Amino acid sequence: SLTDSAFSWLSFHGAIALETGKDPQMGQMPLSGLYPNYRFYCCADNRYLSVGALEPHFAQRLAEVLNVPFNEKALEALFLTESQDFWHKKLSEHDLCVEPVLNLSEVFKDPYMLSRHLIIEVDHLKQPGIPIKLSETPGSIQRNAPDLGEHNHELKV
């Protein structure tokens, strides 16, 4: 089920919460912004970059490319000097774990999302595609969902 799949994403935070009996708090756990190598940074245009440099070599490389000490204050101050687009263009030239945080209209146009057929069109209606890719039994959407009441006569409602 979708609930089961989404729940599995809590494996790290869920395990800690089950062990400690405490709810995880934003910015207080390794994968929620506690460390400078795994968090969001605000840019000059009030948009964000996601930094996910868990491995030390990615963190070191990011610091080298940016020419700053790898700490939260230095990164916060630096990213605030330019726009998200500026940083994305600059950093995408390097093998780094940094990506822009997109709004939905940008996600819907993203080349990767489109290449994975995660946005599709059925009967001239754009909609989310099928996220699970099975080679022998690929999913497909044959038609749109019925309109409200469209099949009432078949159900004798």
PDB file of C-alpha atoms in Angstrom:
ATOM      1  CA  SER A   1       0.000   0.000   0.000  1.00  0.00           C
ATOM      2  CA  LEU A   2       1.017   3.613  -0.351  1.00  0.00           C
ATOM      3  CA  THR A   3       0.847   4.031   3.412  1.00  0.00           C
ATOM      4  CA  ASP A   4       3.217   1.113   3.900  1.00  0.00           C
ATOM      5  CA  SER A   5       5.643   2.568   1.353  1.00  0.00           C
ATOM      6  CA  ALA A   6       5.551   6.059   2.857  1.00  0.00           C
ATOM      7  CA  PHE A   7       5.922   4.655   6.379  1.00  0.00           C
ATOM      8  CA  SER A   8       9.124   2.858   5.344  1.00  0.00           C
ATOM      9  CA  TRP A   9      10.733   6.269   4.763  1.00  0.00           C
ATOM     10  CA  LEU A  10      10.657   6.724   8.552  1.00  0.00           C
ATOM     11  CA  SER A  11      13.091   3.867   9.149  1.00  0.00           C
ATOM     12  CA  PHE A  12      15.899   6.063  10.475  1.00  0.00           C
ATOM     13  CA  HIS A  13      13.875   8.582  12.486  1.00  0.00           C
ATOM     14  CA  GLY A  14      11.313   5.972  13.475  1.00  0.00           C
ATOM     15  CA  ALA A  15      13.940   3.636  14.898  1.00  0.00           C
ATOM     16  CA  ILE A  16      15.394   6.422  17.029  1.00  0.00           C
ATOM     17  CA  ALA A  17      11.928   7.470  18.228  1.00  0.00           C
ATOM     18  CA  LEU A  18      11.044   3.883  19.134  1.00  0.00           C
ATOM     19  CA  GLU A  19      14.335   3.457  21.014  1.00  0.00           C
ATOM     20  CA  THR A  20      14.269   6.761  22.897  1.00  0.00           C
ATOM     21  CA  GLY A  21      10.511   7.297  23.213  1.00  0.00           C
ATOM     22  CA  LYS A  22      10.971  10.871  21.948  1.00  0.00           C
ATOM     23  CA  ASP A  23       9.611  12.454  18.781  1.00  0.00           C
ATOM     24  CA  PRO A  24      12.329  13.673  16.418  1.00  0.00           C
ATOM     25  CA  GLN A  25      12.673  17.444  16.272  1.00  0.00           C
ATOM     26  CA  MET A  26      13.689  19.468  13.222  1.00  0.00           C
ATOM     27  CA  GLY A  27      17.335  20.435  13.370  1.00  0.00           C
ATOM     28  CA  GLN A  28      18.166  18.077  16.227  1.00  0.00           C
ATOM     29  CA  MET A  29      18.897  14.833  14.374  1.00  0.00           C
ATOM     30  CA  PRO A  30      21.605  13.941  11.870  1.00  0.00           C
ATOM     31  CA  LEU A  31      19.206  13.863   8.899  1.00  0.00           C
ATOM     32  CA  SER A  32      16.993  16.787   9.909  1.00  0.00           C
ATOM     33  CA  GLY A  33      19.421  19.699   9.864  1.00  0.00           C
ATOM     34  CA  LEU A  34      21.576  19.044  12.925  1.00  0.00           C
ATOM     35  CA  TYR A  35      24.773  18.997  10.886  1.00  0.00           C
ATOM     36  CA  PRO A  36      25.904  21.450   8.202  1.00  0.00           C
ATOM     37  CA  ASN A  37      26.401  18.626   5.708  1.00  0.00           C
ATOM     38  CA  TYR A  38      22.718  17.585   5.635  1.00  0.00           C
ATOM     39  CA  ARG A  39      20.273  20.482   5.693  1.00  0.00           C
ATOM     40  CA  PHE A  40      18.598  23.268   3.726  1.00  0.00           C
ATOM     41  CA  TYR A  41      20.214  26.663   3.198  1.00  0.00           C
ATOM     42  CA  CYS A  42      18.374  29.861   2.332  1.00  0.00           C
ATOM     43  CA  CYS A  43      19.641  31.865  -0.642  1.00  0.00           C
ATOM     44  CA  ALA A  44      19.443  35.600  -1.392  1.00  0.00           C
ATOM     45  CA  ASP A  45      16.129  35.175  -3.227  1.00  0.00           C
ATOM     46  CA  ASN A  46      14.547  33.381  -0.233  1.00  0.00           C
ATOM     47  CA  ARG A  47      14.677  30.049  -2.063  1.00  0.00           C
ATOM     48  CA  TYR A  48      16.571  27.066  -0.721  1.00  0.00           C
ATOM     49  CA  LEU A  49      19.350  24.643  -1.547  1.00  0.00           C
ATOM     50  CA  SER A  50      19.429  21.137  -0.171  1.00  0.00           C
ATOM     51  CA  VAL A  51      22.862  19.930   0.920  1.00  0.00           C
ATOM     52  CA  GLY A  52      23.158  16.176   1.420  1.00  0.00           C
ATOM     53  CA  ALA A  53      26.913  15.678   1.749  1.00  0.00           C
ATOM     54  CA  LEU A  54      26.876  12.830   4.260  1.00  0.00           C
ATOM     55  CA  GLU A  55      30.140  11.304   3.100  1.00  0.00           C
ATOM     56  CA  PRO A  56      33.183  13.292   4.278  1.00  0.00           C
ATOM     57  CA  HIS A  57      34.653  13.549   0.775  1.00  0.00           C
ATOM     58  CA  PHE A  58      31.501  15.318  -0.478  1.00  0.00           C
ATOM     59  CA  ALA A  59      31.563  17.759   2.442  1.00  0.00           C
ATOM     60  CA  GLN A  60      35.268  18.430   1.897  1.00  0.00           C
ATOM     61  CA  ARG A  61      34.756  18.924  -1.846  1.00  0.00           C
ATOM     62  CA  LEU A  62      31.884  21.363  -1.244  1.00  0.00           C
ATOM     63  CA  ALA A  63      34.053  23.412   1.135  1.00  0.00           C
ATOM     64  CA  GLU A  64      36.864  23.442  -1.445  1.00  0.00           C
ATOM     65  CA  VAL A  65      34.577  24.540  -4.292  1.00  0.00           C
ATOM     66  CA  LEU A  66      33.006  27.267  -2.138  1.00  0.00           C
ATOM     67  CA  ASN A  67      36.332  28.207  -0.543  1.00  0.00           C
ATOM     68  CA  VAL A  68      34.821  28.466   2.944  1.00  0.00           C
ATOM     69  CA  PRO A  69      35.167  26.521   6.189  1.00  0.00           C
ATOM     70  CA  PHE A  70      32.642  23.718   6.303  1.00  0.00           C
ATOM     71  CA  ASN A  71      30.421  24.905   9.117  1.00  0.00           C
ATOM     72  CA  GLU A  72      26.810  26.037   9.382  1.00  0.00           C
ATOM     73  CA  LYS A  73      27.489  29.749   9.901  1.00  0.00           C
ATOM     74  CA  ALA A  74      29.935  30.035   6.999  1.00  0.00           C
ATOM     75  CA  LEU A  75      27.614  28.166   4.632  1.00  0.00           C
ATOM     76  CA  GLU A  76      24.539  30.130   5.749  1.00  0.00           C
ATOM     77  CA  ALA A  77      26.308  33.445   5.209  1.00  0.00           C
ATOM     78  CA  LEU A  78      27.710  32.446   1.828  1.00  0.00           C
ATOM     79  CA  PHE A  79      24.485  31.038   0.366  1.00  0.00           C
ATOM     80  CA  LEU A  80      22.646  34.218   1.383  1.00  0.00           C
ATOM     81  CA  THR A  81      24.879  36.262  -0.944  1.00  0.00           C
ATOM     82  CA  GLU A  82      23.429  34.907  -4.223  1.00  0.00           C
ATOM     83  CA  SER A  83      20.241  33.414  -5.660  1.00  0.00           C
ATOM     84  CA  GLN A  84      19.319  29.748  -5.695  1.00  0.00           C
ATOM     85  CA  ASP A  85      19.756  29.708  -9.481  1.00  0.00           C
ATOM     86  CA  PHE A  86      23.254  31.178  -9.187  1.00  0.00           C
ATOM     87  CA  TRP A  87      24.340  28.517  -6.678  1.00  0.00           C
ATOM     88  CA  HIS A  88      22.696  25.698  -8.590  1.00  0.00           C
ATOM     89  CA  LYS A  89      24.504  26.652 -11.806  1.00  0.00           C
ATOM     90  CA  LYS A  90      27.820  27.118 -10.010  1.00  0.00           C
ATOM     91  CA  LEU A  91      27.641  23.896  -8.001  1.00  0.00           C
ATOM     92  CA  SER A  92      26.146  21.670 -10.701  1.00  0.00           C
ATOM     93  CA  GLU A  93      29.485  21.910 -12.533  1.00  0.00           C
ATOM     94  CA  HIS A  94      30.981  19.741  -9.757  1.00  0.00           C
ATOM     95  CA  ASP A  95      30.267  16.288  -8.356  1.00  0.00           C
ATOM     96  CA  LEU A  96      28.443  17.506  -5.237  1.00  0.00           C
ATOM     97  CA  CYS A  97      25.339  16.569  -3.282  1.00  0.00           C
ATOM     98  CA  VAL A  98      23.572  19.925  -3.622  1.00  0.00           C
ATOM     99  CA  GLU A  99      20.234  20.515  -5.349  1.00  0.00           C
ATOM    100  CA  PRO A 100      17.701  23.332  -5.456  1.00  0.00           C
ATOM    101  CA  VAL A 101      14.479  22.906  -3.504  1.00  0.00           C
ATOM    102  CA  LEU A 102      11.832  23.241  -6.203  1.00  0.00           C
ATOM    103  CA  ASN A 103       8.218  24.304  -6.020  1.00  0.00           C
ATOM    104  CA  LEU A 104       5.650  22.007  -7.637  1.00  0.00           C
ATOM    105  CA  SER A 105       5.349  23.948 -10.888  1.00  0.00           C
ATOM    106  CA  GLU A 106       9.126  23.490 -11.319  1.00  0.00           C
ATOM    107  CA  VAL A 107       8.968  19.814 -10.390  1.00  0.00           C
ATOM    108  CA  PHE A 108       6.266  19.267 -13.022  1.00  0.00           C
ATOM    109  CA  LYS A 109       8.645  20.625 -15.703  1.00  0.00           C
ATOM    110  CA  ASP A 110      11.823  19.002 -14.410  1.00  0.00           C
ATOM    111  CA  PRO A 111      13.616  17.017 -17.155  1.00  0.00           C
ATOM    112  CA  TYR A 112      14.352  14.119 -14.816  1.00  0.00           C
ATOM    113  CA  MET A 113      10.730  13.823 -13.684  1.00  0.00           C
ATOM    114  CA  LEU A 114       9.580  13.937 -17.291  1.00  0.00           C
ATOM    115  CA  SER A 115      12.151  11.342 -18.392  1.00  0.00           C
ATOM    116  CA  ARG A 116      10.867   8.982 -15.686  1.00  0.00           C
ATOM    117  CA  HIS A 117       7.279   9.554 -16.893  1.00  0.00           C
ATOM    118  CA  LEU A 118       6.277  10.800 -13.460  1.00  0.00           C
ATOM    119  CA  ILE A 119       4.125  13.469 -15.099  1.00  0.00           C
ATOM    120  CA  ILE A 120       1.901  12.071 -17.820  1.00  0.00           C
ATOM    121  CA  GLU A 121      -1.042  13.184 -19.911  1.00  0.00           C
ATOM    122  CA  VAL A 122      -4.190  11.106 -20.335  1.00  0.00           C
ATOM    123  CA  ASP A 123      -7.051  12.474 -22.425  1.00  0.00           C
ATOM    124  CA  HIS A 124      -5.425  15.941 -22.383  1.00  0.00           C
ATOM    125  CA  LEU A 125      -5.242  15.911 -18.572  1.00  0.00           C
ATOM    126  CA  LYS A 126      -1.812  16.094 -16.945  1.00  0.00           C
ATOM    127  CA  GLN A 127      -1.435  13.979 -13.850  1.00  0.00           C
ATOM    128  CA  PRO A 128       1.139  12.134 -11.748  1.00  0.00           C
ATOM    129  CA  GLY A 129       2.447   9.031 -13.459  1.00  0.00           C
ATOM    130  CA  ILE A 130       3.049   5.586 -12.037  1.00  0.00           C
ATOM    131  CA  PRO A 131       6.057   5.709  -9.689  1.00  0.00           C
ATOM    132  CA  ILE A 132       6.702   1.959  -9.521  1.00  0.00           C
ATOM    133  CA  LYS A 133       8.568   0.714 -12.591  1.00  0.00           C
ATOM    134  CA  LEU A 134       8.213  -3.031 -13.211  1.00  0.00           C
ATOM    135  CA  SER A 135       9.965  -4.388 -16.324  1.00  0.00           C
ATOM    136  CA  GLU A 136       7.644  -7.341 -16.970  1.00  0.00           C
ATOM    137  CA  THR A 137       4.368  -5.757 -15.896  1.00  0.00           C
ATOM    138  CA  PRO A 138       4.634  -2.004 -16.361  1.00  0.00           C
ATOM    139  CA  GLY A 139       1.695  -0.012 -15.107  1.00  0.00           C
ATOM    140  CA  SER A 140      -0.376   2.187 -17.368  1.00  0.00           C
ATOM    141  CA  ILE A 141      -3.285   4.549 -17.073  1.00  0.00           C
ATOM    142  CA  GLN A 142      -5.919   3.749 -19.691  1.00  0.00           C
ATOM    143  CA  ARG A 143      -8.305   6.610 -19.008  1.00  0.00           C
ATOM    144  CA  ASN A 144      -9.118   9.315 -16.509  1.00  0.00           C
ATOM    145  CA  ALA A 145     -11.163   8.714 -13.399  1.00  0.00           C
ATOM    146  CA  PRO A 146     -14.896   9.058 -14.021  1.00  0.00           C
ATOM    147  CA  ASP A 147     -16.646  12.336 -13.389  1.00  0.00           C
ATOM    148  CA  LEU A 148     -18.748  12.619 -10.249  1.00  0.00           C
ATOM    149  CA  GLY A 149     -21.919  10.608 -10.876  1.00  0.00           C
ATOM    150  CA  GLU A 150     -20.844   9.450 -14.329  1.00  0.00           C
ATOM    151  CA  HIS A 151     -21.699   5.809 -13.648  1.00  0.00           C
ATOM    152  CA  ASN A 152     -24.733   6.298 -11.412  1.00  0.00           C
ATOM    153  CA  HIS A 153     -27.034   4.787 -14.040  1.00  0.00           C
ATOM    154  CA  GLU A 154     -24.932   1.586 -14.080  1.00  0.00           C
ATOM    155  CA  LEU A 155     -25.099   1.369 -10.308  1.00  0.00           C
ATOM    156  CA  LYS A 156     -28.812   2.232 -10.215  1.00  0.00           C
ATOM    157  CA  VAL A 157     -28.182   4.918  -7.631  1.00  0.00           C
TER     158      VAL A 157
END
